[in-house]
Coordinates of N, CA and C in Angstrom, one line a residue:
I1245 N -153.7 53.1 54.3 CA -152.7 53.4 53.3 C -152.8 52.5 52.1
M1246 N -153.0 51.2 52.4 CA -153.1 50.3 51.3 C -154.4 50.5 50.5
I1247 N -155.5 50.8 51.2 CA -156.8 51.0 50.5 C -156.7 52.2 49.6
L1248 N -156.1 53.3 50.0 CA -155.9 54.5 49.2 C -155.0 54.2 48.1
L1249 N -153.9 53.5 48.3 CA -153.0 53.1 47.2 C -153.7 52.3 46.2
N1250 N -154.5 51.4 46.6 CA -155.3 50.6 45.7 C -156.3 51.5 44.8
Q1251 N -156.9 52.5 45.5 CA -157.8 53.4 44.8 C -157.0 54.2 43.7
I1252 N -155.9 54.7 44.1 CA -155.1 55.5 43.1 C -154.6 54.7 42.0
V1253 N -154.1 53.5 42.2 CA -153.6 52.7 41.1 C -154.8 52.2 40.3
G1254 N -155.9 51.8 40.9 CA -157.0 51.4 40.2 C -157.6 52.4 39.2
R1255 N -157.7 53.6 39.7 CA -158.2 54.7 38.8 C -157.2 55.0 37.7
F1256 N -155.9 55.0 38.0 CA -154.9 55.3 37.0 C -154.7 54.3 35.9
T1257 N -154.7 53.0 36.3 CA -154.5 51.9 35.3 C -155.7 51.3 34.8
K1258 N -156.8 51.3 35.6 CA -158.1 50.6 35.3 C -157.7 49.1 35.1
N1259 N -156.8 48.6 35.9 CA -156.4 47.2 35.7 C -156.4 46.6 37.1
R1260 N -157.1 45.5 37.2 CA -157.2 44.8 38.5 C -155.9 44.2 39.0
F1261 N -155.1 43.6 38.0 CA -153.8 43.0 38.4 C -152.9 44.1 38.9
S1262 N -152.9 45.3 38.4 CA -152.0 46.3 38.8 C -152.4 46.7 40.3
C1263 N -153.6 46.7 40.6 CA -154.1 47.0 42.0 C -153.6 45.9 42.9
I1264 N -153.5 44.7 42.5 CA -153.1 43.6 43.3 C -151.6 43.7 43.6
I1265 N -150.7 44.0 42.6 CA -149.3 44.0 42.9 C -148.8 45.3 43.4
A1266 N -149.5 46.4 43.3 CA -149.0 47.7 43.7 C -148.6 47.7 45.2
P1267 N -149.5 47.2 46.1 CA -149.1 47.3 47.5 C -147.8 46.5 47.8
W1268 N -147.6 45.4 47.1 CA -146.4 44.5 47.3 C -145.2 45.2 46.8
I1269 N -145.3 45.9 45.7 CA -144.1 46.7 45.2 C -143.8 47.8 46.2
F1270 N -144.9 48.5 46.7 CA -144.7 49.6 47.6 C -144.0 49.1 48.9
I1271 N -144.4 47.9 49.4 CA -143.8 47.4 50.6 C -142.4 46.9 50.4
F1272 N -142.1 46.3 49.3 CA -140.8 45.6 49.2 C -139.8 46.4 48.2
L1273 N -140.2 47.6 47.8 CA -139.4 48.4 46.9 C -138.0 48.6 47.4
G1274 N -137.0 48.3 46.6 CA -135.6 48.6 47.0 C -134.7 48.6 45.8
G1275 N -133.4 48.6 46.0 CA -132.5 48.7 44.9 C -131.7 47.4 44.7
R1276 N -130.4 47.6 44.4 CA -129.6 46.4 44.1 C -128.8 46.0 45.3
G1277 N -129.2 46.4 46.5 CA -128.4 46.0 47.7 C -128.5 44.5 48.0
F1278 N -129.6 43.9 47.5 CA -129.7 42.4 47.7 C -128.6 41.6 47.1
L1279 N -127.9 42.2 46.2 CA -126.8 41.5 45.5 C -125.6 41.3 46.5
N1280 N -125.6 42.2 47.6 CA -124.5 42.1 48.6 C -124.7 40.9 49.5
I1281 N -125.8 40.2 49.4 CA -125.9 39.0 50.2 C -124.9 38.0 49.9
F1282 N -124.2 38.1 48.7 CA -123.2 37.2 48.3 C -121.8 37.7 48.8
D1283 N -121.8 38.9 49.5 CA -120.6 39.4 50.1 C -120.5 38.9 51.5
E1284 N -119.5 38.1 51.8 CA -119.3 37.5 53.1 C -119.2 38.5 54.2
K1285 N -118.5 39.6 54.0 CA -118.4 40.6 55.0 C -119.7 41.3 55.3
A1286 N -120.5 41.5 54.3 CA -121.8 42.1 54.4 C -122.7 41.2 55.2
R1287 N -122.7 39.9 55.0 CA -123.5 38.9 55.7 C -123.2 38.9 57.1
K1288 N -122.0 39.2 57.5 CA -121.6 39.1 58.9 C -122.0 40.4 59.7
E1289 N -122.4 41.4 59.0 CA -122.7 42.7 59.6 C -124.1 42.7 60.1
F1290 N -124.2 42.9 61.4 CA -125.5 42.8 62.1 C -126.5 43.8 61.5
G1291 N -126.1 45.0 61.2 CA -127.0 46.1 60.8 C -127.4 46.1 59.3
A1292 N -126.8 45.2 58.6 CA -127.1 45.2 57.1 C -128.6 44.8 56.8
D1293 N -129.3 45.6 56.1 CA -130.6 45.3 55.7 C -130.8 45.2 54.2
Y1294 N -129.7 45.5 53.4 CA -129.6 45.3 52.0 C -130.5 46.2 51.2
V1295 N -131.0 47.3 51.9 CA -131.8 48.3 51.2 C -131.2 49.6 51.4
H1296 N -131.1 50.1 52.7 CA -130.4 51.3 53.0 C -128.9 51.1 53.4
T1297 N -128.7 50.1 54.2 CA -127.4 49.7 54.7 C -127.1 48.3 54.0
W1298 N -126.1 48.3 53.1 CA -125.8 47.1 52.4 C -124.8 46.2 53.1
G1299 N -124.1 46.8 54.1 CA -123.0 46.0 54.7 C -121.7 46.3 54.1
N1300 N -120.6 46.0 54.8 CA -119.3 46.3 54.3 C -119.1 47.7 53.9
N1301 N -119.7 48.6 54.7 CA -119.5 50.1 54.6 C -120.1 50.6 53.2
K1302 N -121.2 50.0 52.8 CA -121.9 50.4 51.6 C -123.3 50.8 52.0
Y1303 N -123.8 51.9 51.4 CA -125.1 52.5 51.7 C -125.8 52.9 50.4
A1304 N -127.1 53.0 50.5 CA -127.9 53.5 49.4 C -128.9 54.5 50.0
Y1305 N -129.5 55.4 49.1 CA -130.3 56.4 49.6 C -131.7 55.9 50.0
W1306 N -132.2 54.9 49.3 CA -133.6 54.5 49.5 C -133.9 53.9 50.9
L1307 N -135.1 54.1 51.4 CA -135.5 53.5 52.7 C -136.6 52.5 52.5
Q1308 N -136.5 51.4 53.2 CA -137.5 50.3 53.1 C -138.8 50.8 53.7
T1309 N -139.9 50.5 53.1 CA -141.2 51.1 53.5 C -141.5 50.8 54.9
I1310 N -141.5 49.6 55.3 CA -141.9 49.2 56.7 C -140.8 49.4 57.7
M1311 N -139.6 48.9 57.4 CA -138.5 48.9 58.3 C -137.9 50.3 58.6
H1312 N -137.9 51.1 57.6 CA -137.3 52.4 57.8 C -138.2 53.6 57.9
V1313 N -139.4 53.4 57.4 CA -140.4 54.6 57.3 C -141.5 54.4 58.3
M1314 N -142.3 53.4 58.1 CA -143.5 53.3 58.9 C -143.3 53.0 60.4
F1315 N -142.3 52.1 60.7 CA -142.1 51.8 62.1 C -141.3 52.9 62.9
P1316 N -140.1 53.3 62.4 CA -139.3 54.3 63.1 C -139.9 55.7 62.9
Q1317 N -140.4 56.0 61.8 CA -141.0 57.3 61.5 C -142.5 57.2 61.5
R1318 N -143.0 57.1 62.7 CA -144.5 56.8 62.8 C -145.3 58.0 62.3
L1319 N -144.8 59.2 62.1 CA -145.5 60.3 61.5 C -146.0 59.9 60.1
S1320 N -145.2 59.0 59.5 CA -145.6 58.6 58.1 C -146.9 57.8 58.1
L1321 N -147.3 57.2 59.2 CA -148.6 56.6 59.3 C -149.7 57.5 59.2
F1322 N -149.4 58.8 59.5 CA -150.4 59.9 59.3 C -150.2 60.7 58.0
G1323 N -148.9 60.9 57.7 CA -148.5 61.7 56.6 C -148.9 61.0 55.3
M1324 N -148.7 59.7 55.2 CA -149.0 59.0 53.9 C -150.5 59.0 53.6
P1325 N -151.4 58.7 54.6 CA -152.8 58.7 54.3 C -153.3 60.1 53.9
L1326 N -152.7 61.2 54.5 CA -153.1 62.5 54.1 C -152.7 62.8 52.7
S1327 N -151.4 62.4 52.3 CA -150.9 62.6 51.0 C -151.7 61.8 49.9
Y1328 N -152.0 60.5 50.2 CA -152.7 59.7 49.3 C -154.2 60.1 49.1
S1329 N -154.8 60.6 50.2 CA -156.1 61.1 50.1 C -156.2 62.3 49.2
F1330 N -155.2 63.2 49.4 CA -155.1 64.4 48.6 C -155.0 64.0 47.1
L1331 N -154.1 63.1 46.8 CA -153.9 62.7 45.4 C -155.2 62.0 44.8
A1332 N -155.8 61.2 45.6 CA -157.0 60.4 45.1 C -158.1 61.4 44.8
I1333 N -158.3 62.4 45.7 CA -159.4 63.4 45.5 C -159.1 64.3 44.3
M1334 N -157.8 64.8 44.2 CA -157.4 65.7 43.2 C -157.6 65.1 41.8
E1335 N -157.2 63.8 41.7 CA -157.3 63.1 40.4 C -158.7 62.8 40.0
R1336 N -159.6 62.7 41.0 CA -161.0 62.4 40.7 C -161.9 63.6 40.4
A1337 N -161.5 64.8 41.0 CA -162.3 66.0 41.1 C -162.6 66.5 39.7
K1338 N -161.5 66.7 38.8 CA -161.7 67.1 37.5 C -162.4 68.5 37.3
F1339 N -162.3 69.3 38.3 CA -162.8 70.7 38.3 C -164.3 70.8 38.1
K1340 N -165.0 69.8 38.5 CA -166.5 69.8 38.4 C -167.1 70.6 39.5
S1341 N -166.5 70.7 40.6 CA -167.0 71.5 41.8 C -165.9 71.9 42.7
V1342 N -166.1 73.0 43.4 CA -165.0 73.5 44.3 C -164.9 72.7 45.6
L1343 N -166.0 72.0 45.9 CA -166.0 71.3 47.2 C -164.8 70.3 47.4
P1344 N -164.5 69.5 46.4 CA -163.4 68.6 46.6 C -162.1 69.3 46.9
Y1345 N -161.9 70.5 46.2 CA -160.7 71.3 46.4 C -160.6 72.0 47.7
I1346 N -161.8 72.3 48.3 CA -161.8 72.9 49.7 C -161.3 71.8 50.6
F1347 N -161.8 70.6 50.4 CA -161.4 69.5 51.3 C -159.9 69.2 51.1
C1348 N -159.4 69.2 49.9 CA -158.0 69.0 49.7 C -157.2 70.1 50.4
G1349 N -157.7 71.3 50.4 CA -157.0 72.4 51.1 C -156.9 72.2 52.6
I1350 N -158.0 71.6 53.1 CA -158.0 71.2 54.6 C -156.9 70.1 54.8
L1351 N -156.9 69.1 53.9 CA -155.9 68.1 54.1 C -154.5 68.6 54.1
V1352 N -154.2 69.5 53.1 CA -152.9 70.1 53.1 C -152.6 70.9 54.4
A1353 N -153.6 71.6 54.9 CA -153.4 72.4 56.1 C -153.1 71.5 57.3
L1354 N -153.5 70.2 57.3 CA -153.2 69.3 58.4 C -151.7 68.8 58.3
M1355 N -151.1 69.0 57.2 CA -149.8 68.3 57.0 C -148.6 69.0 57.7
P1356 N -148.5 70.3 57.8 CA -147.3 70.9 58.4 C -146.9 70.4 59.8
Q1357 N -147.8 70.2 60.7 CA -147.5 69.7 62.0 C -147.4 68.2 62.1
V1358 N -147.9 67.5 61.0 CA -147.8 66.0 61.0 C -146.6 65.6 60.3
Q1359 N -146.3 66.1 59.1 CA -145.1 65.7 58.3 C -144.9 66.8 57.3
A1360 N -143.9 67.6 57.5 CA -143.6 68.7 56.7 C -143.2 68.3 55.3
H1361 N -142.6 67.1 55.1 CA -142.2 66.6 53.8 C -143.5 66.4 52.9
A1362 N -144.6 65.9 53.6 CA -145.8 65.7 52.8 C -146.4 67.0 52.3
C1363 N -146.3 68.1 53.2 CA -146.8 69.4 52.8 C -146.0 69.9 51.6
I1364 N -144.7 69.8 51.6 CA -143.9 70.3 50.6 C -144.2 69.6 49.3
A1365 N -144.3 68.3 49.4 CA -144.6 67.4 48.2 C -145.9 67.8 47.6
A1366 N -146.9 68.0 48.4 CA -148.3 68.3 47.9 C -148.2 69.7 47.2
F1367 N -147.5 70.6 47.7 CA -147.3 71.9 47.0 C -146.6 71.7 45.7
E1368 N -145.6 71.0 45.6 CA -144.8 70.8 44.4 C -145.7 70.0 43.4
W1369 N -146.4 69.0 43.8 CA -147.3 68.2 42.9 C -148.4 69.1 42.4
T1370 N -149.0 70.0 43.2 CA -150.1 70.8 42.7 C -149.6 71.8 41.7
I1371 N -148.4 72.4 41.9 CA -147.9 73.4 40.9 C -147.7 72.7 39.6
A1372 N -147.0 71.5 39.6 CA -146.8 70.8 38.4 C -148.1 70.3 37.7
Y1373 N -149.0 69.9 38.5 CA -150.3 69.4 38.0 C -151.1 70.6 37.3
A1374 N -151.0 71.7 38.0 CA -151.7 72.9 37.4 C -151.1 73.4 36.1
V1375 N -149.8 73.4 36.0 CA -149.2 73.9 34.8 C -149.4 72.9 33.7
I1376 N -149.3 71.6 33.9 CA -149.5 70.6 32.9 C -150.9 70.5 32.4
N1377 N -151.9 70.6 33.3 CA -153.3 70.3 33.0 C -154.1 71.6 32.7
F1378 N -153.5 72.8 32.8 CA -154.2 74.0 32.6 C -154.6 74.2 31.2
P1379 N -155.9 74.6 30.9 CA -156.3 74.7 29.5 C -155.8 76.1 28.9
W1380 N -154.5 76.1 28.6 CA -153.9 77.4 28.2 C -154.5 78.0 26.9
R1381 N -155.0 77.1 26.0 CA -155.6 77.6 24.8 C -157.1 77.8 24.8
K1382 N -157.7 77.4 25.9 CA -159.2 77.6 26.1 C -159.5 78.6 27.2
V1383 N -159.5 79.9 26.8 CA -159.6 80.9 27.7 C -160.9 80.8 28.5
N1384 N -162.0 80.3 27.9 CA -163.3 80.2 28.5 C -163.3 79.2 29.7
E1385 N -162.3 78.4 29.7 CA -162.2 77.4 30.8 C -161.2 77.8 32.0
W1386 N -160.6 78.9 31.8 CA -159.6 79.4 32.8 C -160.2 79.5 34.2
W1387 N -161.4 80.3 34.2 CA -161.9 80.6 35.5 C -162.4 79.3 36.2
G1388 N -162.9 78.3 35.5 CA -163.4 77.1 36.1 C -162.3 76.4 36.9
Q1389 N -161.0 76.4 36.3 CA -159.9 75.8 37.1 C -159.4 76.8 38.1
L1390 N -159.3 78.0 37.8 CA -158.7 79.0 38.8 C -159.5 79.0 40.1
K1391 N -160.8 79.0 40.0 CA -161.6 79.1 41.2 C -161.4 77.8 42.0
C1392 N -161.2 76.7 41.4 CA -160.9 75.4 42.1 C -159.6 75.5 42.8
Y1393 N -158.6 76.0 42.2 CA -157.3 76.2 42.8 C -157.3 77.2 44.0
L1394 N -158.2 78.2 43.8 CA -158.3 79.2 44.9 C -159.0 78.5 46.1
A1395 N -160.0 77.7 45.8 CA -160.7 77.0 46.8 C -159.8 76.0 47.6
L1396 N -158.8 75.6 46.9 CA -157.8 74.7 47.6 C -156.8 75.6 48.4
A1397 N -156.3 76.7 47.8 CA -155.3 77.5 48.4 C -155.8 78.3 49.6
I1398 N -157.0 78.8 49.6 CA -157.4 79.6 50.7 C -157.4 78.9 52.1
P1399 N -158.1 77.7 52.2 CA -158.0 77.0 53.5 C -156.6 76.5 53.8
A1400 N -155.9 76.1 52.7 CA -154.6 75.5 52.9 C -153.7 76.6 53.6
F1401 N -153.6 77.8 53.0 CA -152.7 78.8 53.5 C -153.3 79.4 54.8
A1402 N -154.6 79.6 54.9 CA -155.2 80.2 56.1 C -155.0 79.3 57.3
L1403 N -155.0 78.0 57.2 CA -154.9 77.1 58.3 C -153.5 76.7 58.5
A1404 N -152.7 76.6 57.5 CA -151.3 76.1 57.6 C -150.3 77.2 58.1
I1405 N -150.4 78.4 57.6 CA -149.5 79.5 58.0 C -149.3 79.7 59.5
P1406 N -150.5 79.7 60.2 CA -150.3 79.9 61.7 C -149.5 78.7 62.3
Q1407 N -149.6 77.5 61.8 CA -148.8 76.4 62.3 C -147.3 76.5 62.1
L1408 N -147.0 77.3 61.1 CA -145.5 77.5 60.7 C -144.9 78.6 61.5
I1409 N -145.6 79.4 62.3 CA -145.1 80.5 63.1 C -143.9 80.0 64.0
P1410 N -144.1 78.9 64.7 CA -143.0 78.5 65.6 C -141.7 78.2 64.9
Y1411 N -141.7 77.9 63.6 CA -140.5 77.6 62.8 C -139.8 78.8 62.2
I1412 N -140.5 80.0 62.3 CA -139.9 81.1 61.6 C -138.6 81.5 62.2
S1413 N -138.5 81.4 63.5 CA -137.2 81.8 64.2 C -136.1 80.8 63.8
R1414 N -136.4 79.6 63.5 CA -135.4 78.6 63.2 C -135.0 78.7 61.7
A1415 N -135.9 79.3 60.9 CA -135.6 79.4 59.4 C -134.3 80.2 59.1
G1416 N -133.9 81.1 60.0 CA -132.7 81.8 59.8 C -131.4 81.1 60.2
V1417 N -131.6 80.0 60.9 CA -130.4 79.2 61.3 C -129.7 78.6 60.1
K1418 N -128.4 78.7 60.0 CA -127.7 78.1 58.9 C -127.9 76.6 58.8
G1419 N -128.3 76.1 57.7 CA -128.5 74.7 57.5 C -129.9 74.2 57.8
F1420 N -130.8 75.1 58.2 CA -132.2 74.7 58.5 C -132.8 74.2 57.3
A1421 N -132.6 74.9 56.2 CA -133.2 74.5 54.9 C -132.2 74.9 53.8
S1422 N -132.0 74.0 52.9 CA -131.1 74.3 51.7 C -131.5 73.5 50.5
L1423 N -131.2 74.1 49.4 CA -131.5 73.3 48.1 C -130.2 72.7 47.7
R1424 N -130.1 71.4 47.9 CA -128.9 70.7 47.5 C -129.2 69.3 47.0
P1425 N -128.7 68.9 45.9 CA -129.0 67.5 45.4 C -128.6 66.5 46.4
I1426 N -129.4 65.5 46.6 CA -129.1 64.4 47.6 C -127.9 63.6 47.2
W1427 N -127.7 63.5 45.8 CA -126.6 62.7 45.4 C -125.2 63.4 45.7
A1428 N -125.2 64.7 45.9 CA -124.0 65.4 46.2 C -123.4 65.0 47.6
D1429 N -124.3 64.6 48.5 CA -123.9 64.1 49.8 C -123.1 62.9 49.8
D1430 N -123.4 62.0 48.9 CA -122.7 60.7 48.8 C -121.6 60.8 47.6
R1431 N -121.4 62.0 47.1 CA -120.4 62.1 46.0 C -120.7 61.2 44.9
L1432 N -122.0 61.1 44.5 CA -122.4 60.3 43.4 C -123.1 61.2 42.4
N1433 N -123.4 60.7 41.2 CA -124.2 61.5 40.3 C -125.7 61.0 40.4
F1434 N -126.5 61.7 39.7 CA -128.0 61.4 39.8 C -128.3 59.9 39.4
F1435 N -127.6 59.4 38.3 CA -127.9 58.1 37.8 C -127.4 57.0 38.8
D1436 N -126.2 57.2 39.3 CA -125.7 56.2 40.2 C -126.5 56.0 41.5
L1437 N -126.9 57.2 42.0 CA -127.6 57.2 43.3 C -128.9 56.4 43.2
W1438 N -129.7 56.7 42.1 CA -131.0 56.1 42.0 C -130.9 54.7 41.4
W1439 N -129.8 54.4 40.6 CA -129.6 53.0 40.2 C -129.3 52.1 41.4
N1440 N -128.5 52.6 42.3 CA -128.3 51.8 43.5 C -129.5 51.7 44.4
G1441 N -130.2 52.8 44.5 CA -131.3 52.8 45.5 C -132.6 52.1 45.0
L1442 N -132.9 52.2 43.7 CA -134.1 51.6 43.2 C -133.9 50.6 42.0
F1443 N -132.7 50.5 41.5 CA -132.4 49.5 40.6 C -133.3 49.5 39.3
I1444 N -133.9 48.4 38.9 CA -134.7 48.4 37.7 C -136.0 49.2 37.8
F1445 N -136.5 49.4 39.1 CA -137.7 50.1 39.3 C -137.5 51.6 38.9
W1446 N -136.3 52.1 39.1 CA -136.0 53.5 38.7 C -136.0 53.6 37.2
A1447 N -135.3 52.6 36.6 CA -135.3 52.7 35.1 C -136.7 52.6 34.5
I1448 N -137.5 51.8 35.1 CA -138.9 51.7 34.6 C -139.7 53.0 34.8
A1449 N -139.5 53.6 36.0 CA -140.3 54.8 36.3 C -139.9 56.0 35.5
I1450 N -138.6 56.1 35.2 CA -138.0 57.3 34.5 C -138.0 57.1 33.0
F1451 N -137.5 56.0 32.5 CA -137.2 55.8 31.1 C -138.2 54.9 30.3
I1452 N -138.7 53.9 30.9 CA -139.5 52.9 30.2 C -141.0 53.2 30.4
G1453 N -141.5 53.3 31.6 CA -142.9 53.4 31.9 C -143.6 54.5 31.1
P1454 N -143.1 55.7 31.1 CA -143.8 56.8 30.4 C -144.2 56.5 28.9
F1455 N -143.4 55.7 28.3 CA -143.7 55.4 26.9 C -144.9 54.5 26.7
F1456 N -145.4 53.9 27.8 CA -146.5 53.0 27.7 C -147.8 53.6 28.2
L1457 N -147.7 54.9 28.6 CA -148.8 55.6 29.2 C -149.6 56.3 28.1
S1458 N -150.9 56.5 28.3 CA -151.7 57.3 27.4 C -151.5 58.7 27.7
K1459 N -152.0 59.6 26.9 CA -151.8 61.1 27.1 C -152.4 61.5 28.4
N1460 N -153.6 61.0 28.8 CA -154.2 61.4 30.0 C -153.4 60.9 31.2
Q1461 N -153.0 59.6 31.1 CA -152.2 59.0 32.2 C -150.9 59.8 32.4
L1462 N -150.2 60.2 31.3 CA -149.0 61.0 31.4 C -149.2 62.3 32.0
K1463 N -150.3 62.9 31.8 CA -150.6 64.2 32.5 C -150.8 64.1 34.0
E1464 N -151.2 62.9 34.5 CA -151.3 62.6 35.9 C -150.0 62.1 36.5
Y1465 N -149.2 61.4 35.6 CA -147.9 60.8 36.1 C -146.8 61.9 36.2
A1466 N -146.8 62.8 35.2 CA -145.7 63.8 35.2 C -145.6 64.6 36.5
P1467 N -146.6 65.1 37.1 CA -146.5 65.8 38.4 C -145.8 65.0 39.5
A1468 N -146.1 63.7 39.6 CA -145.4 62.9 40.5 C -144.0 62.7 40.2
L1469 N -143.7 62.6 38.9 CA -142.3 62.4 38.4 C -141.5 63.7 38.8
F1470 N -142.2 64.9 38.7 CA -141.5 66.1 39.0 C -141.2 66.2 40.5
V1471 N -142.1 65.7 41.3 CA -141.8 65.7 42.8 C -140.6 64.8 43.1
F1472 N -140.6 63.6 42.4 CA -139.5 62.6 42.6 C -138.2 63.2 42.2
I1473 N -138.1 63.8 41.1 CA -136.8 64.3 40.6 C -136.4 65.5 41.4

């Protein structure tokens, strides 16, 4: 996971220092829950981790990378490498050959039974990436990109759909899947939820960081931002 993260950050920023600090930000990313360490009631609560559970009956949406994701949700140890490999290859391929896209399709096809969230995120990212980076004004380049996306889609759908058959009967159950903003569950708005969960990292990612990116970087950053939102 760390090697792939290093590869993605290195290619995106072309900066060695960014590659050094990226894994540490990834591991320790959190919100403003640490401020509750000054709350005496929170300090006395055994289950307080100051990331997801702040103590004193306060919670945030974000999960700590190691404590909440990698250890208890061990599928993430497989889902994250698949997702990061998919991103690393897609960002390097640049439509020069269909072979990388065939391999990306196989990676996506491995995701449904490993971690469904990874499969959904890969689908969302690909749609956003295709729309943003498609040469709409250069008709002569359309087929070059379309055949690459077809090379990705054919193995992805052909191998993934049979894996989803066991879930078809469950899809009709009420509550199995629904489109609902996560902040509605905590009766918060979009800004409060992410300010609590990610603090200044959220402000940097949404409002500040994009202004410092080049045009090419923004085209690669925007699809990930779409998945996040």
